[in-house]
Amino acid sequence: MSFKFCLGEPVATAASAQPLSTAAVDTKDAPSSTEGEESKPRFTFQVQPKLESQWREVDWTEAQRTSLMKTVSSYKPSCEEVTRARILLLGPVGSGKSSFISSVQSVFDGRVINRAMVGSSSTSFTKKLQSFNIRGQKGEAPTGLVMCDIIGLGDGEITGLTLHDILSVIKGHVPEGHKFSPDQPVRSETPGYVKSPSPEDKIHCVVFVVDASKILTYPKGLSTTFHQLREHISDMGVHQVALLTHVDKICSEIAKDVTQVYKSYTIRDMMGKAAALLGMSTSYIVPVKNYSSDLDLDVNTDVLLLSAVDHILQYADLYFQDNTSQKTQFR
């Protein structure tokens, strides 16, 4: 499977593949398919001009980064019973969950760090429940934000991560550091099991994380998994949002200049495909570029990351607001 990276919609060019767009495809530079290649899907990105204006307004300035940092560092849950909002990141192996946590912490540390250990694209480095209280800038108290990292979806029998285990994490029953095992699902006999979780133990918002460069190649069953998860999590009254990571891998313009993210046809189209995969509106999804191979911070990348955190915290606060008048969720 080959890709060209530029601004435009992804379009299937193989004779046997269904087109992903109704727009015409320029094939004059495409190599002719041999008889043996006709059954193999081949994708390229159609060249299109950038949008004249951003389809989401973002202020790409140092002042905006400073403002967003202040918003996040001063955040306090709108619930007297809780001092920190606990956010659970869920997504396939290699989607960028751990990288996102490290990238957000990097912004506050003023340098690129790897706080949450990151594995390869095919193997989940995270094997247990790990909670990261995002630290403020040097000399400041920790923020009111805790990001929880667990094993990636899609490891199957290797991880033992089941729907039951995920829901147990959200309900606050799973102890910190619990290692997930295929033959030992979380139950009341699990060492450290929290029988009566407090509001502080529970998850207050779930963030689904998907890789923009893999949206078209994720197995069909993953969408069913996401839809199942969303149905059960919604029944628990927990709001969900999503991150579209690795946007720089599907558009070379964004790799050079992240401020083009909301002017890109490619990203707008991929956001729609992510929405279909997850079964949610694009208004819940935000694109991000993690610090994966970078050694230095970038103001615009920081703004995009912090905007995503602000988006997440808004939905965490909806949980607290919903439950202020409905204390049954905390019992």
mmCIF file of C-alpha atoms in Angstrom:
data_model
loop_
_atom_site.group_PDB
_atom_site.id
_atom_site.type_symbol
_atom_site.label_atom_id
_atom_site.label_comp_id
_atom_site.label_asym_id
_atom_site.label_seq_id
_atom_site.Cartn_x
_atom_site.Cartn_y
_atom_site.Cartn_z
ATOM 1 C CA MET A 1 0.000 0.000 0.000
ATOM 2 C CA SER A 2 1.549 3.325 -1.045
ATOM 3 C CA PHE A 3 0.730 6.871 0.011
ATOM 4 C CA LYS A 4 1.460 10.360 -1.240
ATOM 5 C CA PHE A 5 1.219 12.987 1.460
ATOM 6 C CA CYS A 6 -0.405 16.282 0.574
ATOM 7 C CA LEU A 7 -3.556 18.236 1.205
ATOM 8 C CA GLY A 8 -6.606 16.484 -0.140
ATOM 9 C CA GLU A 9 -9.045 13.679 0.397
ATOM 10 C CA PRO A 10 -7.859 10.046 0.478
ATOM 11 C CA VAL A 11 -8.999 8.357 -2.717
ATOM 12 C CA ALA A 12 -8.769 4.645 -3.599
ATOM 13 C CA THR A 13 -7.055 4.120 -6.942
ATOM 14 C CA ALA A 14 -7.142 0.343 -7.311
ATOM 15 C CA ALA A 15 -9.621 -1.048 -9.804
ATOM 16 C CA SER A 16 -11.074 -3.392 -7.205
ATOM 17 C CA ALA A 17 -11.338 -0.785 -4.382
ATOM 18 C CA GLN A 18 -14.428 1.304 -3.745
ATOM 19 C CA PRO A 19 -13.741 5.055 -4.112
ATOM 20 C CA LEU A 20 -13.574 6.999 -0.857
ATOM 21 C CA SER A 21 -14.577 10.212 -2.560
ATOM 22 C CA THR A 22 -16.834 11.164 -5.450
ATOM 23 C CA ALA A 23 -14.207 13.637 -6.707
ATOM 24 C CA ALA A 24 -12.311 12.806 -9.885
ATOM 25 C CA VAL A 25 -8.893 11.227 -9.483
ATOM 26 C CA ASP A 26 -5.872 12.391 -11.432
ATOM 27 C CA THR A 27 -4.123 9.169 -12.454
ATOM 28 C CA LYS A 28 -1.654 10.442 -15.022
ATOM 29 C CA ASP A 29 1.260 9.940 -12.611
ATOM 30 C CA ALA A 30 -0.006 6.655 -11.221
ATOM 31 C CA PRO A 31 1.775 3.481 -12.340
ATOM 32 C CA SER A 32 -0.376 1.103 -14.357
ATOM 33 C CA SER A 33 -1.520 -1.962 -12.423
ATOM 34 C CA THR A 34 -0.360 -5.387 -13.512
ATOM 35 C CA GLU A 35 -2.811 -8.270 -13.579
ATOM 36 C CA GLY A 36 -1.454 -9.579 -10.276
ATOM 37 C CA GLU A 37 -1.793 -6.200 -8.549
ATOM 38 C CA GLU A 38 -5.409 -5.482 -9.429
ATOM 39 C CA SER A 39 -6.769 -7.119 -6.292
ATOM 40 C CA LYS A 40 -4.499 -5.077 -4.000
ATOM 41 C CA PRO A 41 -5.952 -1.759 -2.778
ATOM 42 C CA ARG A 42 -3.703 1.209 -3.438
ATOM 43 C CA PHE A 43 -4.355 4.638 -1.955
ATOM 44 C CA THR A 44 -3.088 8.098 -2.780
ATOM 45 C CA PHE A 45 -4.085 11.569 -1.651
ATOM 46 C CA GLN A 46 -5.742 13.804 -4.195
ATOM 47 C CA VAL A 47 -4.071 17.201 -4.506
ATOM 48 C CA GLN A 48 -6.433 19.986 -3.473
ATOM 49 C CA PRO A 49 -5.919 23.613 -2.467
ATOM 50 C CA LYS A 50 -6.067 24.507 1.201
ATOM 51 C CA LEU A 51 -9.229 25.924 2.695
ATOM 52 C CA GLU A 52 -9.116 29.722 2.760
ATOM 53 C CA SER A 53 -9.966 29.865 6.447
ATOM 54 C CA GLN A 54 -9.793 27.531 9.428
ATOM 55 C CA TRP A 55 -12.886 25.377 9.941
ATOM 56 C CA ARG A 56 -12.185 25.655 13.664
ATOM 57 C CA GLU A 57 -10.829 28.904 15.027
ATOM 58 C CA VAL A 58 -7.481 28.613 16.798
ATOM 59 C CA ASP A 59 -5.241 31.465 17.923
ATOM 60 C CA TRP A 60 -1.710 30.277 17.112
ATOM 61 C CA THR A 61 0.207 32.617 19.409
ATOM 62 C CA GLU A 62 2.509 32.517 22.402
ATOM 63 C CA ALA A 63 -0.158 34.435 24.323
ATOM 64 C CA GLN A 64 -2.693 31.693 23.601
ATOM 65 C CA ARG A 65 -0.286 29.012 24.798
ATOM 66 C CA THR A 66 0.245 30.952 28.035
ATOM 67 C CA SER A 67 -3.512 31.393 28.476
ATOM 68 C CA LEU A 68 -4.229 27.693 27.909
ATOM 69 C CA MET A 69 -1.439 26.677 30.294
ATOM 70 C CA LYS A 70 -2.983 28.883 32.970
ATOM 71 C CA THR A 71 -6.435 27.399 32.286
ATOM 72 C CA VAL A 72 -5.166 23.838 32.675
ATOM 73 C CA SER A 73 -2.843 24.473 35.623
ATOM 74 C CA SER A 74 -5.547 26.295 37.580
ATOM 75 C CA TYR A 75 -8.291 23.779 36.774
ATOM 76 C CA LYS A 76 -10.373 22.497 39.676
ATOM 77 C CA PRO A 77 -13.303 20.066 39.315
ATOM 78 C CA SER A 78 -16.696 21.672 39.831
ATOM 79 C CA CYS A 79 -17.488 19.173 42.571
ATOM 80 C CA GLU A 80 -16.565 19.556 46.254
ATOM 81 C CA GLU A 81 -16.063 15.819 46.671
ATOM 82 C CA VAL A 82 -13.335 15.617 44.023
ATOM 83 C CA THR A 83 -9.951 17.377 43.903
ATOM 84 C CA ARG A 84 -8.763 15.961 40.569
ATOM 85 C CA ALA A 85 -10.473 14.947 37.332
ATOM 86 C CA ARG A 86 -9.488 11.418 36.309
ATOM 87 C CA ILE A 87 -9.332 10.924 32.553
ATOM 88 C CA LEU A 88 -9.050 7.446 30.989
ATOM 89 C CA LEU A 89 -7.352 7.102 27.596
ATOM 90 C CA LEU A 90 -8.536 4.158 25.497
ATOM 91 C CA GLY A 91 -7.341 3.160 22.057
ATOM 92 C CA PRO A 92 -5.584 0.579 19.877
ATOM 93 C CA VAL A 93 -1.963 -0.349 20.444
ATOM 94 C CA GLY A 94 0.302 2.385 19.055
ATOM 95 C CA SER A 95 -2.445 4.996 18.772
ATOM 96 C CA GLY A 96 -0.477 7.513 20.853
ATOM 97 C CA LYS A 97 -2.086 7.374 24.317
ATOM 98 C CA SER A 98 1.174 7.339 26.276
ATOM 99 C CA SER A 99 2.759 9.829 23.874
ATOM 100 C CA PHE A 100 -0.115 12.251 24.449
ATOM 101 C CA ILE A 101 0.374 12.103 28.225
ATOM 102 C CA SER A 102 4.120 12.690 27.852
ATOM 103 C CA SER A 103 3.540 15.488 25.328
ATOM 104 C CA VAL A 104 1.155 17.364 27.641
ATOM 105 C CA GLN A 105 3.616 17.039 30.527
ATOM 106 C CA SER A 106 6.393 18.227 28.219
ATOM 107 C CA VAL A 107 4.549 21.517 27.639
ATOM 108 C CA PHE A 108 4.559 22.247 31.386
ATOM 109 C CA ASP A 109 8.131 21.027 31.887
ATOM 110 C CA GLY A 110 9.392 23.277 29.110
ATOM 111 C CA ARG A 111 11.223 20.413 27.396
ATOM 112 C CA VAL A 112 10.355 17.170 25.638
ATOM 113 C CA ILE A 113 10.170 14.276 28.093
ATOM 114 C CA ASN A 114 8.806 10.724 28.065
ATOM 115 C CA ARG A 115 6.935 10.494 31.345
ATOM 116 C CA ALA A 116 4.656 7.673 30.197
ATOM 117 C CA MET A 117 6.798 4.926 28.673
ATOM 118 C CA VAL A 118 6.031 4.384 24.995
ATOM 119 C CA GLY A 119 6.187 1.071 23.123
ATOM 120 C CA SER A 120 6.304 0.197 19.422
ATOM 121 C CA SER A 121 3.402 0.547 17.004
ATOM 122 C CA SER A 122 2.590 -3.156 17.254
ATOM 123 C CA THR A 123 3.235 -3.848 20.927
ATOM 124 C CA SER A 124 1.658 -2.139 23.929
ATOM 125 C CA PHE A 125 4.346 -1.069 26.402
ATOM 126 C CA THR A 126 1.706 -0.244 29.003
ATOM 127 C CA LYS A 127 0.600 -3.452 30.735
ATOM 128 C CA LYS A 128 -1.024 -2.058 33.868
ATOM 129 C CA LEU A 129 -3.190 0.782 35.101
ATOM 130 C CA GLN A 130 -1.019 3.866 35.511
ATOM 131 C CA SER A 131 -2.221 7.284 36.633
ATOM 132 C CA PHE A 132 -0.272 10.449 35.838
ATOM 133 C CA ASN A 133 -1.062 13.635 37.735
ATOM 134 C CA ILE A 134 0.018 16.332 35.293
ATOM 135 C CA ARG A 135 2.517 18.575 37.049
ATOM 136 C CA GLY A 136 2.350 22.333 36.701
ATOM 137 C CA GLN A 137 5.295 24.501 35.754
ATOM 138 C CA LYS A 138 8.345 24.512 38.010
ATOM 139 C CA GLY A 139 7.406 25.774 41.455
ATOM 140 C CA GLU A 140 3.674 25.267 40.874
ATOM 141 C CA ALA A 141 1.418 22.699 42.523
ATOM 142 C CA PRO A 142 0.246 19.698 40.458
ATOM 143 C CA THR A 143 -2.765 20.412 38.261
ATOM 144 C CA GLY A 144 -6.233 19.063 38.954
ATOM 145 C CA LEU A 145 -5.845 16.675 36.012
ATOM 146 C CA VAL A 146 -4.959 12.978 36.195
ATOM 147 C CA MET A 147 -4.546 10.981 32.991
ATOM 148 C CA CYS A 148 -4.940 7.220 33.277
ATOM 149 C CA ASP A 149 -3.147 4.925 30.855
ATOM 150 C CA ILE A 150 -3.981 1.248 30.360
ATOM 151 C CA ILE A 151 -3.083 -1.469 27.901
ATOM 152 C CA GLY A 152 -3.978 -0.865 24.270
ATOM 153 C CA LEU A 153 -7.059 -2.340 22.640
ATOM 154 C CA GLY A 154 -6.357 -5.025 20.067
ATOM 155 C CA ASP A 155 -3.820 -7.125 21.926
ATOM 156 C CA GLY A 156 -6.488 -9.802 22.395
ATOM 157 C CA GLU A 157 -5.447 -12.731 24.535
ATOM 158 C CA ILE A 158 -2.045 -11.209 25.193
ATOM 159 C CA THR A 159 -3.452 -8.364 27.253
ATOM 160 C CA GLY A 160 -6.597 -9.836 28.761
ATOM 161 C CA LEU A 161 -8.238 -6.398 28.557
ATOM 162 C CA THR A 162 -11.962 -7.083 28.466
ATOM 163 C CA LEU A 163 -15.078 -4.937 28.458
ATOM 164 C CA HIS A 164 -15.599 -6.003 32.075
ATOM 165 C CA ASP A 165 -12.092 -4.831 33.040
ATOM 166 C CA ILE A 166 -12.502 -1.477 31.283
ATOM 167 C CA LEU A 167 -15.829 -0.815 32.994
ATOM 168 C CA SER A 168 -14.269 -1.822 36.324
ATOM 169 C CA VAL A 169 -11.574 0.822 35.798
ATOM 170 C CA ILE A 170 -14.200 3.463 35.036
ATOM 171 C CA LYS A 171 -16.209 2.527 38.126
ATOM 172 C CA GLY A 172 -13.086 2.937 40.251
ATOM 173 C CA HIS A 173 -12.692 -0.690 41.382
ATOM 174 C CA VAL A 174 -9.251 -1.311 39.830
ATOM 175 C CA PRO A 175 -6.238 -0.474 42.020
ATOM 176 C CA GLU A 176 -3.330 1.589 40.764
ATOM 177 C CA GLY A 177 -0.662 -0.599 39.183
ATOM 178 C CA HIS A 178 -3.006 -3.524 38.516
ATOM 179 C CA LYS A 179 -1.553 -5.685 35.753
ATOM 180 C CA PHE A 180 -4.185 -7.008 33.366
ATOM 181 C CA SER A 181 -4.119 -10.736 32.679
ATOM 182 C CA PRO A 182 -6.188 -12.852 30.257
ATOM 183 C CA ASP A 183 -6.892 -15.528 32.877
ATOM 184 C CA GLN A 184 -7.421 -13.176 35.820
ATOM 185 C CA PRO A 185 -10.241 -10.702 35.134
ATOM 186 C CA VAL A 186 -10.830 -7.998 37.719
ATOM 187 C CA ARG A 187 -13.077 -9.216 40.528
ATOM 188 C CA SER A 188 -13.652 -8.621 44.241
ATOM 189 C CA GLU A 189 -10.860 -11.078 45.101
ATOM 190 C CA THR A 190 -8.304 -9.108 43.051
ATOM 191 C CA PRO A 191 -5.510 -7.785 45.319
ATOM 192 C CA GLY A 192 -6.186 -4.135 46.121
ATOM 193 C CA TYR A 193 -9.718 -4.273 44.670
ATOM 194 C CA VAL A 194 -11.637 -1.126 45.662
ATOM 195 C CA LYS A 195 -14.987 -2.404 46.895
ATOM 196 C CA SER A 196 -16.526 1.000 47.606
ATOM 197 C CA PRO A 197 -14.954 3.548 45.227
ATOM 198 C CA SER A 198 -15.133 7.191 46.230
ATOM 199 C CA PRO A 199 -15.960 9.886 43.659
ATOM 200 C CA GLU A 200 -12.192 10.530 43.458
ATOM 201 C CA ASP A 201 -11.515 6.905 42.441
ATOM 202 C CA LYS A 202 -13.840 6.948 39.450
ATOM 203 C CA ILE A 203 -13.161 7.984 35.858
ATOM 204 C CA HIS A 204 -14.809 11.291 34.984
ATOM 205 C CA CYS A 205 -14.227 11.350 31.218
ATOM 206 C CA VAL A 206 -13.112 8.752 28.658
ATOM 207 C CA VAL A 207 -10.889 9.768 25.758
ATOM 208 C CA PHE A 208 -10.721 7.471 22.745
ATOM 209 C CA VAL A 209 -7.423 7.744 20.876
ATOM 210 C CA VAL A 210 -7.092 6.739 17.207
ATOM 211 C CA ASP A 211 -4.194 7.040 14.780
ATOM 212 C CA ALA A 212 -5.027 9.125 11.691
ATOM 213 C CA SER A 213 -2.519 7.167 9.599
ATOM 214 C CA LYS A 214 -4.262 3.864 10.407
ATOM 215 C CA ILE A 215 -7.941 4.809 10.192
ATOM 216 C CA LEU A 216 -8.284 3.168 6.781
ATOM 217 C CA THR A 217 -6.518 -0.029 7.842
ATOM 218 C CA TYR A 218 -7.997 -0.722 11.274
ATOM 219 C CA PRO A 219 -9.773 -4.117 11.395
ATOM 220 C CA LYS A 220 -13.540 -3.966 10.880
ATOM 221 C CA GLY A 221 -14.177 -5.410 14.316
ATOM 222 C CA LEU A 222 -12.596 -2.378 15.993
ATOM 223 C CA SER A 223 -15.555 -0.186 15.120
ATOM 224 C CA THR A 224 -17.882 -2.704 16.782
ATOM 225 C CA THR A 225 -15.640 -2.655 19.858
ATOM 226 C CA PHE A 226 -15.766 1.148 20.039
ATOM 227 C CA HIS A 227 -19.531 1.226 19.607
ATOM 228 C CA GLN A 228 -19.970 -1.374 22.350
ATOM 229 C CA LEU A 229 -17.713 0.538 24.694
ATOM 230 C CA ARG A 230 -19.478 3.813 24.004
ATOM 231 C CA GLU A 231 -22.881 2.306 24.696
ATOM 232 C CA HIS A 232 -21.829 0.879 28.073
ATOM 233 C CA ILE A 233 -19.842 3.951 29.107
ATOM 234 C CA SER A 234 -22.711 6.260 28.163
ATOM 235 C CA ASP A 235 -25.069 4.160 30.298
ATOM 236 C CA MET A 236 -22.764 4.986 33.217
ATOM 237 C CA GLY A 237 -23.195 8.708 32.605
ATOM 238 C CA VAL A 238 -19.561 9.267 31.603
ATOM 239 C CA HIS A 239 -18.915 11.622 28.690
ATOM 240 C CA GLN A 240 -16.525 10.669 25.897
ATOM 241 C CA VAL A 241 -14.353 12.610 23.470
ATOM 242 C CA ALA A 242 -11.635 11.524 21.048
ATOM 243 C CA LEU A 243 -8.148 12.415 19.869
ATOM 244 C CA LEU A 244 -7.031 11.971 16.258
ATOM 245 C CA THR A 245 -3.274 11.519 16.595
ATOM 246 C CA HIS A 246 -0.388 11.429 14.097
ATOM 247 C CA VAL A 247 -2.060 13.993 11.833
ATOM 248 C CA ASP A 248 1.415 14.990 10.634
ATOM 249 C CA LYS A 249 1.824 11.520 9.125
ATOM 250 C CA ILE A 250 -1.049 11.915 6.666
ATOM 251 C CA CYS A 251 -0.282 15.429 5.496
ATOM 252 C CA SER A 252 3.208 16.738 4.793
ATOM 253 C CA GLU A 253 2.021 20.345 5.110
ATOM 254 C CA ILE A 254 1.077 19.751 8.743
ATOM 255 C CA ALA A 255 4.398 18.021 9.372
ATOM 256 C CA LYS A 256 6.001 21.314 8.333
ATOM 257 C CA ASP A 257 3.437 23.681 9.870
ATOM 258 C CA VAL A 258 0.847 22.433 12.364
ATOM 259 C CA THR A 259 -1.173 25.662 12.034
ATOM 260 C CA GLN A 260 -2.504 24.256 8.748
ATOM 261 C CA VAL A 261 -4.387 21.463 10.535
ATOM 262 C CA TYR A 262 -7.778 23.192 10.324
ATOM 263 C CA LYS A 263 -7.238 24.258 6.721
ATOM 264 C CA SER A 264 -6.563 20.728 5.497
ATOM 265 C CA TYR A 265 -9.107 18.808 3.436
ATOM 266 C CA THR A 266 -7.269 15.603 4.381
ATOM 267 C CA ILE A 267 -7.695 16.164 8.107
ATOM 268 C CA ARG A 268 -11.324 17.233 7.764
ATOM 269 C CA ASP A 269 -12.065 14.094 5.756
ATOM 270 C CA MET A 270 -10.186 11.844 8.206
ATOM 271 C CA MET A 271 -12.079 13.404 11.115
ATOM 272 C CA GLY A 272 -15.279 12.211 9.438
ATOM 273 C CA LYS A 273 -13.887 8.703 9.073
ATOM 274 C CA ALA A 274 -12.810 8.703 12.723
ATOM 275 C CA ALA A 275 -16.317 9.802 13.689
ATOM 276 C CA ALA A 276 -17.794 6.852 11.775
ATOM 277 C CA LEU A 277 -15.297 4.445 13.355
ATOM 278 C CA LEU A 278 -16.110 5.643 16.859
ATOM 279 C CA GLY A 279 -19.804 6.294 16.394
ATOM 280 C CA MET A 280 -19.649 9.915 17.545
ATOM 281 C CA SER A 281 -19.988 13.392 16.083
ATOM 282 C CA THR A 282 -16.865 15.165 14.807
ATOM 283 C CA SER A 283 -17.568 17.903 17.362
ATOM 284 C CA TYR A 284 -16.207 15.531 20.036
ATOM 285 C CA ILE A 285 -12.976 14.838 18.119
ATOM 286 C CA VAL A 286 -9.829 16.964 18.130
ATOM 287 C CA PRO A 287 -6.641 16.434 16.089
ATOM 288 C CA VAL A 288 -3.270 16.458 17.864
ATOM 289 C CA LYS A 289 0.404 16.138 17.054
ATOM 290 C CA ASN A 290 2.382 14.445 19.811
ATOM 291 C CA TYR A 291 6.052 14.973 20.520
ATOM 292 C CA SER A 292 7.213 11.590 19.273
ATOM 293 C CA SER A 293 10.524 12.255 17.516
ATOM 294 C CA ASP A 294 10.976 15.923 18.403
ATOM 295 C CA LEU A 295 13.681 17.155 20.751
ATOM 296 C CA ASP A 296 12.401 20.720 21.120
ATOM 297 C CA LEU A 297 9.020 22.216 21.928
ATOM 298 C CA ASP A 298 7.027 24.177 19.362
ATOM 299 C CA VAL A 299 4.539 26.901 20.304
ATOM 300 C CA ASN A 300 1.925 25.827 17.749
ATOM 301 C CA THR A 301 2.146 22.152 18.703
ATOM 302 C CA ASP A 302 1.736 23.206 22.339
ATOM 303 C CA VAL A 303 -1.385 25.201 21.474
ATOM 304 C CA LEU A 304 -2.908 22.199 19.694
ATOM 305 C CA LEU A 305 -2.109 19.873 22.625
ATOM 306 C CA LEU A 306 -3.391 22.278 25.276
ATOM 307 C CA SER A 307 -6.554 22.957 23.261
ATOM 308 C CA ALA A 308 -7.192 19.203 23.322
ATOM 309 C CA VAL A 309 -6.723 19.116 27.116
ATOM 310 C CA ASP A 310 -9.110 22.054 27.537
ATOM 311 C CA HIS A 311 -11.643 20.195 25.358
ATOM 312 C CA ILE A 312 -11.309 17.099 27.576
ATOM 313 C CA LEU A 313 -11.710 19.056 30.819
ATOM 314 C CA GLN A 314 -14.909 20.671 29.573
ATOM 315 C CA TYR A 315 -16.496 17.229 29.239
ATOM 316 C CA ALA A 316 -15.114 16.092 32.585
ATOM 317 C CA ASP A 317 -16.852 19.075 34.139
ATOM 318 C CA LEU A 318 -20.107 18.055 32.429
ATOM 319 C CA TYR A 319 -19.858 14.809 34.406
ATOM 320 C CA PHE A 320 -19.525 16.733 37.659
ATOM 321 C CA GLN A 321 -22.383 19.050 36.736
ATOM 322 C CA ASP A 322 -24.607 16.112 35.813
ATOM 323 C CA ASN A 323 -23.888 14.422 39.124
ATOM 324 C CA THR A 324 -24.227 17.465 41.361
ATOM 325 C CA SER A 325 -27.988 17.003 41.213
ATOM 326 C CA GLN A 326 -27.824 13.214 40.871
ATOM 327 C CA LYS A 327 -25.749 11.916 43.764
ATOM 328 C CA THR A 328 -26.719 8.337 42.921
ATOM 329 C CA GLN A 329 -23.792 8.213 40.473
ATOM 330 C CA PHE A 330 -21.413 8.645 43.409
ATOM 331 C CA ARG A 331 -22.900 5.875 45.546
#
